Short mmCIF file of C-alpha atoms in Angstrom, two decimals:
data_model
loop_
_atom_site.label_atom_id
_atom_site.label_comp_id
_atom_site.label_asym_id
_atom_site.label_seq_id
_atom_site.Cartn_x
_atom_site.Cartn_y
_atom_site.Cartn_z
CA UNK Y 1 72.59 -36.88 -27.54
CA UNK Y 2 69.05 -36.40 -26.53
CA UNK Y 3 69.63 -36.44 -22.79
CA UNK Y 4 72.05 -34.21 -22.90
CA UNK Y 5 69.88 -31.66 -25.02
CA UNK Y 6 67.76 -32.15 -22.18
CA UNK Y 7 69.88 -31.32 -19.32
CA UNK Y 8 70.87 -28.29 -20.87
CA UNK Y 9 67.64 -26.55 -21.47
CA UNK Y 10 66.71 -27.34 -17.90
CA UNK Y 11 69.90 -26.21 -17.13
CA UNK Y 12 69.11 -22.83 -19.11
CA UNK Y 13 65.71 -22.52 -16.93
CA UNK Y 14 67.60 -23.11 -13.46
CA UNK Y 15 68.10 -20.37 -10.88
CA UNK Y 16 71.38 -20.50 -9.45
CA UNK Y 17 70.95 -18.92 -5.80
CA UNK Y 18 69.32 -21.93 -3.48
CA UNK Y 19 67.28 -18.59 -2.02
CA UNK Y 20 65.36 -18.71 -5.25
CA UNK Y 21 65.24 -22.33 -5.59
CA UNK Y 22 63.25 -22.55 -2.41
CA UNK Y 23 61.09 -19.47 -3.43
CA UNK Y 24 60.28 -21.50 -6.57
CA UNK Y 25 59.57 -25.02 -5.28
CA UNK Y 26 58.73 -25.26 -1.69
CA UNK Y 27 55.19 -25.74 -2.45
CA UNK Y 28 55.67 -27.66 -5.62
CA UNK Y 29 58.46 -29.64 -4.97
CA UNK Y 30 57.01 -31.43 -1.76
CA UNK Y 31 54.15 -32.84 -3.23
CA UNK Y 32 56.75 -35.00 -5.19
CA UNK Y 33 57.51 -38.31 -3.11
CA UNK Y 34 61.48 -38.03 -1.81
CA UNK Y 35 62.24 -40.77 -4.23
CA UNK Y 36 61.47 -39.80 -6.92
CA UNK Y 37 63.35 -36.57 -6.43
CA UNK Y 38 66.25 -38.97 -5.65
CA UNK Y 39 66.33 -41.17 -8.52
CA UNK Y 40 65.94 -38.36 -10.93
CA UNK Y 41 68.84 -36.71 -9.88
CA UNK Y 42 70.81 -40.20 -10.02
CA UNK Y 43 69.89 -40.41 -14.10
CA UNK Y 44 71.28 -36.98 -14.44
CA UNK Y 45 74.21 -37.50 -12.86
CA UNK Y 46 75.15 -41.28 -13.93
CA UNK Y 47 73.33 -41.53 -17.35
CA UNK Y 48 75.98 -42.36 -19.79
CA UNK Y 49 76.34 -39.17 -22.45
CA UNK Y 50 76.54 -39.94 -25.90
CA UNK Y 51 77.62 -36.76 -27.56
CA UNK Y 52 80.39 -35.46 -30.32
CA UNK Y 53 82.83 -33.79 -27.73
CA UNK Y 54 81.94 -36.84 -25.19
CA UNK Y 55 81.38 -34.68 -22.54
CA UNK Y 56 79.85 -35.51 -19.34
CA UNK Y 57 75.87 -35.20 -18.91
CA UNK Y 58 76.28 -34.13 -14.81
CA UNK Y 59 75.21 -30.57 -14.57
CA UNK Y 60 76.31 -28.90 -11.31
CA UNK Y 61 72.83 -26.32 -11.07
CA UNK Y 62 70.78 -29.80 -11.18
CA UNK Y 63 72.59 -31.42 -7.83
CA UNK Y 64 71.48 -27.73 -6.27
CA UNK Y 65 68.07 -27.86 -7.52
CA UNK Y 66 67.91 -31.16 -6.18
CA UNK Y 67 69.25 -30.47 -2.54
CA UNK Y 68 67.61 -27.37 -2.33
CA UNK Y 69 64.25 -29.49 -2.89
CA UNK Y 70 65.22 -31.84 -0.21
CA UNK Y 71 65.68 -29.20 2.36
CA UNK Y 72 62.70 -28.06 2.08
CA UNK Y 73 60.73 -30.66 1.93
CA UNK Y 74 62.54 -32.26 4.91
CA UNK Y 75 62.19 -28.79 6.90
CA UNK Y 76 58.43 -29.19 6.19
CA UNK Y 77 58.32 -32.57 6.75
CA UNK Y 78 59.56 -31.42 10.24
CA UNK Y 79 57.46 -28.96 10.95
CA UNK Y 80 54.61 -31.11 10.54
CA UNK Y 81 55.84 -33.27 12.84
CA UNK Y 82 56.51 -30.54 15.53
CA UNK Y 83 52.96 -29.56 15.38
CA UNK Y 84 51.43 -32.76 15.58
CA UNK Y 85 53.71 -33.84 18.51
CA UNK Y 86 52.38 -30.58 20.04
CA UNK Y 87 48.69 -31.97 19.65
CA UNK Y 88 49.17 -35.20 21.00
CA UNK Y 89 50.61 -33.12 23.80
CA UNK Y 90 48.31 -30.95 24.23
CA UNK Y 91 45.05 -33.16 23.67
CA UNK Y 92 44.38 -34.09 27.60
CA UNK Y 93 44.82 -30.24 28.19
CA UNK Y 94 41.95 -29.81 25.61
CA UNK Y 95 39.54 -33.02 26.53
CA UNK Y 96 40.04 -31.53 30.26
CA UNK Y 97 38.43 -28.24 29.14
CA UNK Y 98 36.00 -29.53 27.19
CA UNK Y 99 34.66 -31.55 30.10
CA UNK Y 100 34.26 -28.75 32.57
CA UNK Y 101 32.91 -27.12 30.22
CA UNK Y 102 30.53 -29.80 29.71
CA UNK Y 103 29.53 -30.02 33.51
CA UNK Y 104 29.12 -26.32 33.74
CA UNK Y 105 27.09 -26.57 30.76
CA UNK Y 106 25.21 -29.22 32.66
CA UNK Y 107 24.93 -27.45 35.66
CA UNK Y 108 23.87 -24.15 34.28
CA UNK Y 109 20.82 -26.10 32.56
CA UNK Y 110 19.67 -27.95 35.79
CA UNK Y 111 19.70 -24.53 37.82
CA UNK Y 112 18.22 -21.98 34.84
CA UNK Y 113 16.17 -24.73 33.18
CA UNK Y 114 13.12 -23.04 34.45
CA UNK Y 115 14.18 -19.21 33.51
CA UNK Y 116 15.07 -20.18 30.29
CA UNK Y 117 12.51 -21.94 29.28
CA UNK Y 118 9.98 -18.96 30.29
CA UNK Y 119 12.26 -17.17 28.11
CA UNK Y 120 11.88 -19.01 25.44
CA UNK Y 121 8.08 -19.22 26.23
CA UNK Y 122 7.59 -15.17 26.02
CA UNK Y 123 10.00 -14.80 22.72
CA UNK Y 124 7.47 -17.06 21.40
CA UNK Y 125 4.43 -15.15 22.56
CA UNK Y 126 5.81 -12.24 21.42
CA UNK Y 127 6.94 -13.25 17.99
CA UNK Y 128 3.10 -15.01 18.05
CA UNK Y 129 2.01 -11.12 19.28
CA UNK Y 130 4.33 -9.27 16.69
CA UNK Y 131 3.29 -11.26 13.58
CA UNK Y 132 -0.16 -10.90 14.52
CA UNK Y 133 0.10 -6.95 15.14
CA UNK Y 134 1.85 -6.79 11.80
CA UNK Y 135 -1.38 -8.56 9.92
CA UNK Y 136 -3.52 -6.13 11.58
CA UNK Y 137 -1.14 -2.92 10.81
CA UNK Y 138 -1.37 -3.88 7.30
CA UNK Y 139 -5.16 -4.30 7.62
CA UNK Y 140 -5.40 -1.21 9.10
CA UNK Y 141 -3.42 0.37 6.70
CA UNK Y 142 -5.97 -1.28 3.58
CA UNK Y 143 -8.70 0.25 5.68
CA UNK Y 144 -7.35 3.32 5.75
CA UNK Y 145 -6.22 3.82 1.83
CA UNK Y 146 -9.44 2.52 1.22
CA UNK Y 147 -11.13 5.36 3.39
CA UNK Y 148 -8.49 7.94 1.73
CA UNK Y 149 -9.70 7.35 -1.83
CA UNK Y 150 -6.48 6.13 -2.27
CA UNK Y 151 -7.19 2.93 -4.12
CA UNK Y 152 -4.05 1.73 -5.42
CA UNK Y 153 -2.34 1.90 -2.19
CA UNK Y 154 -4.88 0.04 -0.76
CA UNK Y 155 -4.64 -2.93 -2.93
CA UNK Y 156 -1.42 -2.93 -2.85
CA UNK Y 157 -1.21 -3.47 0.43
CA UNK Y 158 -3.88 -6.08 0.92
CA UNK Y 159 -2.00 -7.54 -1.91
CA UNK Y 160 1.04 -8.06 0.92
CA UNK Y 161 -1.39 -9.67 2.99
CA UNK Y 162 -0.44 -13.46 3.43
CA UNK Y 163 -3.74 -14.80 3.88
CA UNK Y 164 -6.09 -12.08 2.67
CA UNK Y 165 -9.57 -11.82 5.11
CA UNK Y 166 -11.93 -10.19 2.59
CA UNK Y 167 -14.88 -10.93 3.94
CA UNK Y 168 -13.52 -9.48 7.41
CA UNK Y 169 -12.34 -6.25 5.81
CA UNK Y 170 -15.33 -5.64 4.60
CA UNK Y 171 -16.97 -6.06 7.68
CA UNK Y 172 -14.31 -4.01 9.28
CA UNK Y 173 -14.70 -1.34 6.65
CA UNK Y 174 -18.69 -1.23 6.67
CA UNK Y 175 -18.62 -1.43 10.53
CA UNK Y 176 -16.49 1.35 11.00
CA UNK Y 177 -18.85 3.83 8.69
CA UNK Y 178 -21.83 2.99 10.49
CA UNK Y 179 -20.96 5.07 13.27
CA UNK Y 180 -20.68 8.80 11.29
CA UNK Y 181 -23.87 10.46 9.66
CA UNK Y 182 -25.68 8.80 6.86
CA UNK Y 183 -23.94 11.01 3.74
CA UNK Y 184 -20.39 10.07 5.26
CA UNK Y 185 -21.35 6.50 5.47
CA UNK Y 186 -22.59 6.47 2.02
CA UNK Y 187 -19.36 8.26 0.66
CA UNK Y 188 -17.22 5.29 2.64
CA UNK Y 189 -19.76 2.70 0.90
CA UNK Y 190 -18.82 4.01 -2.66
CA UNK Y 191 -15.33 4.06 -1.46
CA UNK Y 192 -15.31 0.55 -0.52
CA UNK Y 193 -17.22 -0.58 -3.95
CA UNK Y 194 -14.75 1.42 -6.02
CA UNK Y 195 -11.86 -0.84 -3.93
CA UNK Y 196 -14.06 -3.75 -5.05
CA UNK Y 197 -14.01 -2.92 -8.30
CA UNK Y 198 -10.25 -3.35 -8.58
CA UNK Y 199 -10.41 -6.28 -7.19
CA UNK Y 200 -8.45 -8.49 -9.88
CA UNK Y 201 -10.32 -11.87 -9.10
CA UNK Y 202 -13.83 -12.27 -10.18
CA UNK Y 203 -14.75 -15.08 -7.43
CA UNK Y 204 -13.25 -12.07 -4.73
CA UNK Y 205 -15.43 -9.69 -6.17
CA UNK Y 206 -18.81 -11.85 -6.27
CA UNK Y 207 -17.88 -12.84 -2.48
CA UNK Y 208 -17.97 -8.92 -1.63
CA UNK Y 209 -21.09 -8.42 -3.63
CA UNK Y 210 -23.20 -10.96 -2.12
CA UNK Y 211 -21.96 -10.10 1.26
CA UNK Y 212 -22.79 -6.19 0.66
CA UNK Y 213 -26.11 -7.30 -0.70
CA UNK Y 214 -26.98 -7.99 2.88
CA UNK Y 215 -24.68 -5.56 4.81
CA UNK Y 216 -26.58 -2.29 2.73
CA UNK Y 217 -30.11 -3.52 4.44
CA UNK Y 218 -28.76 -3.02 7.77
CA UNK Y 219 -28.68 0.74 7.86
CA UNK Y 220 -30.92 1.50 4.81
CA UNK Y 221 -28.05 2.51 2.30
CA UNK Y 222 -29.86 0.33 0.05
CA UNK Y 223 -32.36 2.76 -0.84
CA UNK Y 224 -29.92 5.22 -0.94
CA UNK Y 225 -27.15 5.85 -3.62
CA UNK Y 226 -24.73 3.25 -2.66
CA UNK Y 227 -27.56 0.61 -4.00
CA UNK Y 228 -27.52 2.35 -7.31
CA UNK Y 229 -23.69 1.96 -7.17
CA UNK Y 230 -23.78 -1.54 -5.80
CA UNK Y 231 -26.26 -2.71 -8.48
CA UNK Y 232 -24.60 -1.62 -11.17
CA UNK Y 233 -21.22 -2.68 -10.25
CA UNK Y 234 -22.54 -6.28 -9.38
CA UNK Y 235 -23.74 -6.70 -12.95
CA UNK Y 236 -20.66 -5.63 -14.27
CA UNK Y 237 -18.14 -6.60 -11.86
CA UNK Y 238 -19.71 -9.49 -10.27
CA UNK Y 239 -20.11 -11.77 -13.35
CA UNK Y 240 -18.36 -14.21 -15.10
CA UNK Y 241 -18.67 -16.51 -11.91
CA UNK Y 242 -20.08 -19.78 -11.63
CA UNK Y 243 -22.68 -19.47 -9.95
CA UNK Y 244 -23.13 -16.58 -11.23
CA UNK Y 245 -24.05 -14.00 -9.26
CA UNK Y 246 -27.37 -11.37 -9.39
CA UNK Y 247 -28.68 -9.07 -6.78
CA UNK Y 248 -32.04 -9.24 -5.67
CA UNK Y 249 -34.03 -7.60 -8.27
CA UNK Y 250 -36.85 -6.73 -5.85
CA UNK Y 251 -34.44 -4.65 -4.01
CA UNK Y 252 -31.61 -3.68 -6.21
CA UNK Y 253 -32.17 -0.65 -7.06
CA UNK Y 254 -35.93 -0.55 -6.97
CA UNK Y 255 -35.65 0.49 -3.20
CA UNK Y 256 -33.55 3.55 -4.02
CA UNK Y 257 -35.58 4.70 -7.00
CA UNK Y 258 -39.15 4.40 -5.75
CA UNK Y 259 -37.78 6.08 -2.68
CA UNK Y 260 -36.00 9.04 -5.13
CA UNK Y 261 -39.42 8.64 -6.77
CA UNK Y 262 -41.04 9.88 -3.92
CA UNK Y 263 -38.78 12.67 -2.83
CA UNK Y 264 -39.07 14.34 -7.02
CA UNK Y 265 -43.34 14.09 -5.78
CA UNK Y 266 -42.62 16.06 -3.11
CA UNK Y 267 -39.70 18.44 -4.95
CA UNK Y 268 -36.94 17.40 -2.74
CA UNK Y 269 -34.09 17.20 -5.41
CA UNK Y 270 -30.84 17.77 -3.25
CA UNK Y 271 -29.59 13.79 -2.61
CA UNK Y 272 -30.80 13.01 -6.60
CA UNK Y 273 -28.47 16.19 -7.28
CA UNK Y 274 -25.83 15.40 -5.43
CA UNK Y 275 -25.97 11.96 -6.49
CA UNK Y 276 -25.54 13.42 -10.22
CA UNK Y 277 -22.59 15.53 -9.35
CA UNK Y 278 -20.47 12.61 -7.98
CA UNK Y 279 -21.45 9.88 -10.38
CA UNK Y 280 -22.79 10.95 -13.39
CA UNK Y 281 -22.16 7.80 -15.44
CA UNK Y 282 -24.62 6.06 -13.05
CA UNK Y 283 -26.66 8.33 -13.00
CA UNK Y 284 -27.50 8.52 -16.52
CA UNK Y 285 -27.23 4.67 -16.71
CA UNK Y 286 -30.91 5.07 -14.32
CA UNK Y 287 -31.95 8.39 -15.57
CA UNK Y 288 -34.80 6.92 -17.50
CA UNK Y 289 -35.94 4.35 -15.17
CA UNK Y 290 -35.81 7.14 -12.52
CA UNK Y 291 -37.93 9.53 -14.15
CA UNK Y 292 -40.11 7.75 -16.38
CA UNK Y 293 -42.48 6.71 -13.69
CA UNK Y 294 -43.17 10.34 -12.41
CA UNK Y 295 -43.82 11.69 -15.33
CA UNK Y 296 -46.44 8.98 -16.51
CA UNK Y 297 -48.36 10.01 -13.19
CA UNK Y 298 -47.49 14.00 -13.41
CA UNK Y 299 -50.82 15.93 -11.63
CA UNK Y 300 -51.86 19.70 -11.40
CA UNK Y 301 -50.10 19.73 -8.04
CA UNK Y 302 -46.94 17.96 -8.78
CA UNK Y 303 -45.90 19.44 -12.44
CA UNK Y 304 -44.84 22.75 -11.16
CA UNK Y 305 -42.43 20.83 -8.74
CA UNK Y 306 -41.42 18.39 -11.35
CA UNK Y 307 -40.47 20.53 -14.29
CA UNK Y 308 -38.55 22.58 -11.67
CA UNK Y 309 -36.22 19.27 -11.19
CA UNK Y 310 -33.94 19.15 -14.72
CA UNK Y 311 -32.80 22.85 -13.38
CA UNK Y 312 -31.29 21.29 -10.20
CA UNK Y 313 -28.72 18.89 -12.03
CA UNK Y 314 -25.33 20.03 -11.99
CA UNK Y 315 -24.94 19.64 -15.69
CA UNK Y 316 -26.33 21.21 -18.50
CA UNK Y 317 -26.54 17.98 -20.69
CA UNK Y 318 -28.14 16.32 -17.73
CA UNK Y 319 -31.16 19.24 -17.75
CA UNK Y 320 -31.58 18.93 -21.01
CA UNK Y 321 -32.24 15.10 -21.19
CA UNK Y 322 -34.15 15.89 -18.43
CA UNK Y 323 -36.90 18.27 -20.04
CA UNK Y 324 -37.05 15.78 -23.20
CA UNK Y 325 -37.54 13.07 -20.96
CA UNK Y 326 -40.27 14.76 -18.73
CA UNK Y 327 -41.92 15.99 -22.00
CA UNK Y 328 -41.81 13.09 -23.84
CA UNK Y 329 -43.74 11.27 -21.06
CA UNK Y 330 -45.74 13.84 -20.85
CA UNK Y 331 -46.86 13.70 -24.36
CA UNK Y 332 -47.84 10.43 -24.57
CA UNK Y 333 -50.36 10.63 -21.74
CA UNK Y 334 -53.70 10.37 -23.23
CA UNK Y 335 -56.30 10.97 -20.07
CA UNK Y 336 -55.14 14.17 -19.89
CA UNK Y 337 -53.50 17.24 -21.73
CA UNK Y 338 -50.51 19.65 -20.40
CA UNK Y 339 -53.02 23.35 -20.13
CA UNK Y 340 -51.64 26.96 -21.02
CA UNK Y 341 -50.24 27.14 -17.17
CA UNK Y 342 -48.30 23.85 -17.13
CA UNK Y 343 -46.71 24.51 -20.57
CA UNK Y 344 -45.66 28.31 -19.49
CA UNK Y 345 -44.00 26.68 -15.79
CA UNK Y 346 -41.76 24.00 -18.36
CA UNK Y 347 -41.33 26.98 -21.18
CA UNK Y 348 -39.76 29.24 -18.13
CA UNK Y 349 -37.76 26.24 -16.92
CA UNK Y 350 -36.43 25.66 -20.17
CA UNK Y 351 -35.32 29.42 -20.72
CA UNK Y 352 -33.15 28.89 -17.85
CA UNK Y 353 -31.25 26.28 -20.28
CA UNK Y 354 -31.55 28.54 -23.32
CA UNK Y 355 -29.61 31.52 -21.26
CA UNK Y 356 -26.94 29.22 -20.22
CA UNK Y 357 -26.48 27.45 -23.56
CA UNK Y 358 -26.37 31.15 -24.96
CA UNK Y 359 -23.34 31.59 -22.15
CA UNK Y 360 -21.25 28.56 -22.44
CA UNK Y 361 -21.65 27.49 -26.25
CA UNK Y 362 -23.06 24.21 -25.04
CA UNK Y 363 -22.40 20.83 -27.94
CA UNK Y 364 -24.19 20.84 -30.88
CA UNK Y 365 -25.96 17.63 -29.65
CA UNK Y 366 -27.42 19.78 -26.82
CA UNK Y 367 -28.54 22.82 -29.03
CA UNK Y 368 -30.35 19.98 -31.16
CA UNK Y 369 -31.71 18.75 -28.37
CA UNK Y 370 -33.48 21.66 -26.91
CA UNK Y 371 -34.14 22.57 -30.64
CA UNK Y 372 -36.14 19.24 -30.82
CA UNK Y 373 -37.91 20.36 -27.71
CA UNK Y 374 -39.10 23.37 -28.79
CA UNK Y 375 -40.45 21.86 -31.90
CA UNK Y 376 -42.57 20.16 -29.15
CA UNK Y 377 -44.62 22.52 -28.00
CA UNK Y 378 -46.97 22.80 -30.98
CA UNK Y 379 -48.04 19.15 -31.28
CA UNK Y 380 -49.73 20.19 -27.90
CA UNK Y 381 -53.78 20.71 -28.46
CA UNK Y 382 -53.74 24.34 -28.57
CA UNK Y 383 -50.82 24.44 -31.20
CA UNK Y 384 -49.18 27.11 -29.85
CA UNK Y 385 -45.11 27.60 -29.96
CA UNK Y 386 -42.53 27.33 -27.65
CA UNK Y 387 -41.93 31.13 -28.19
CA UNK Y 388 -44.79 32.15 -27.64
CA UNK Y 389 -45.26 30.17 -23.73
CA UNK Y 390 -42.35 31.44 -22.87
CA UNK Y 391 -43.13 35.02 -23.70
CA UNK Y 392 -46.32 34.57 -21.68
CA UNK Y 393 -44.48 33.14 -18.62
CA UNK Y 394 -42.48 36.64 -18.45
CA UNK Y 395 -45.65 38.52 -18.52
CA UNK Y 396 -47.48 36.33 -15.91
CA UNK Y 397 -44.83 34.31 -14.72
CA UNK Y 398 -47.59 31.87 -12.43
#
């Protein structure tokens, strides 16, 4: 019946070589208790068989399975006996080892206690010593980006820094330019506000400004340039902080202009030239407030030095907001009038322009410009055009 269909589909799947029995099963078959191995193969072989030809249900290939299982599992069983036998015999060899191990262990710590523990004392000065020359390399390395005009690297790297010293950077940074000549130092001090300006934390930035505020006085670079640059920057930059924070009004940038003020007097224009070269966005930002001043209190002896200035700018829309600056002013100065002489000096100056506008092209909003300043000339008192001065300063040229 159904046993029987049994047997002989497991039958079907049985190997008939013991070799491949044991190949099959070794690993399988003793993780089944010896038992139940046993009484299995007592059903097959005694279960009554209930089938048409009556013939009986024992299967030779399952008595084979069967032993083959056993052996194996019985020559495992005996190997795991061998090896724990061997353990238990071999356990005093091992505790023995272990002990003199133990009491050299014990000996070599009472003897080289000292030794070791200096060597464990100057690993940890040197580890101390390495991660503190590491902080410095990479502050070195900020401080020298940052002297390279290489901004990005420089932040970057301070950026790496675990616990960022700002304040002593700066110090670092503004110490270190002290020691070269005054137009070096004030090339590292617009260096060092450009790094400032990238500075992605407002509170950071504010810190540096405040801190610069002070540093500047010590070596006058706040009536040079780099107060120009630091004032503007510290509006910009510097808000959005709470307080928030403003630079000294009194000093910022009134030092540098009255002292630029005073140089223009005299008709010393190389630092206010040079100073338009490099930055010309700041410079225009205090054109007006820079030149407004001298040309409300223009004299016979400082006009020919002052309209000589717009000609020493570096660009040509820089000269010509220059001249309609200086004789705008001018204009509106009541107590006294611009004579022949002063308007031929400006109408020679401004030929200089003309000649280079005629060279280059120059914008249409410059050739308005200067158009708009020749149309000046007659609303002086003696109503004469801008032609005509400046055919009069070729003749005489004063």
């Amino acid at each position: 019946g159904v046993m029987l269909l049994l047997v002989v589909l497991l039958a079907g799947r049985a190997s008939s070589a013991d070799d491949e029995v044991l190949e099959e099963n070794t690993l399988g078959g003793c993780g089944v208790s010896h038992g139940a191995l046993h009484n299995t193969a007592k059903g097959w072989q005694y279960t009554p068989c209930h089938s048409e030809k009556n013939g009986a249900c024992f299967v030779p290939e399952h008595e084979k399975r069967y032993q083959a299982l056993v052996k194996a599992c019985e020559a495992e069983q005996s190997n795991r006996s061998a090896l724990i036998r061997q353990y238990r015999a071999d356990f005093p060899s091992y505790s023995s080892d272990v002990i003199v191990s133990l009491s050299q262990l014990n000996v070599t710590l009472r003897t080289q206690h000292d030794r070791l523990e200096s060597m464990v004392q100057d690993h940890h000065y040197a580890l101390l010593n390495t991660t503190e020359y590491a902080v410095q390399l990479v502050r070195d390395i900020v401080l020298t980006s940052l002297e390279a005009n290489r901004t990005d690297q420089a932040l970057r790297h301070y950026a790496a820094l675990l616990e960022p010293e700002l304040k002593q950077l700066v110090q670092e940074s503004y110490g270190a330019q002290r020691t070269v000549r005054i137009g070096t130092a004030g090339r590292k001090v617009a260096l060092l506000l450009q790094f400032v300006r990238a500075l992605p934390d407002a509170n950071e930035r504010a810190a540096v400004y405040r801190q610069l505020e002070e540093l500047l006085q010590i070596d006058g670079q706040d009536e040079r340039y780099p107060g120009v640059l630091f004032t503007d920057d510290a509006a910009k930059y510097g808000a959005g902080t709470e307080p928030e924070y403003k630079p000294n009004p009194e000093r910022y940038p009134k030092r540098a202009l009255e002292r630029w003020q005073r140089q223009l007097d005299g008709g010393f224009f190389a630092e206010l030239s040079q100073f338009a070269a490099d930055h010309p966005d700041y410079y225009e930002r205090i054109e007006r407030e820079l030149l407004h001043p001298v040309a409300e209190r223009w004299s016979v002896e400082t006009w020919p030095r002052l309209v000589a200035y717009p000609n020493a700018l570096p660009r040509l829309e820089q000269r010509v907001r220059a001249f309609r600056l200086l004789l705008d002013t001018a204009q509106k100065q009541q107590q006294q009038q611009l004579n022949d002489q002063q308007l031929m000096l400006l109408a020679g100056e401004m030929l200089k322009v003309e000649r280079e506008l005629t060279v280059q092209g120059g914008e249409q909003q410059q050739q308005q410009q200067l158009t708009e300043l020749r149309e000046m000339f007659p609303q002086r008192s003696y109503d004469r055009s801008y032609r005509t001065y400046a055919e009069l300063f070729a003749l005489y040229k004063p």
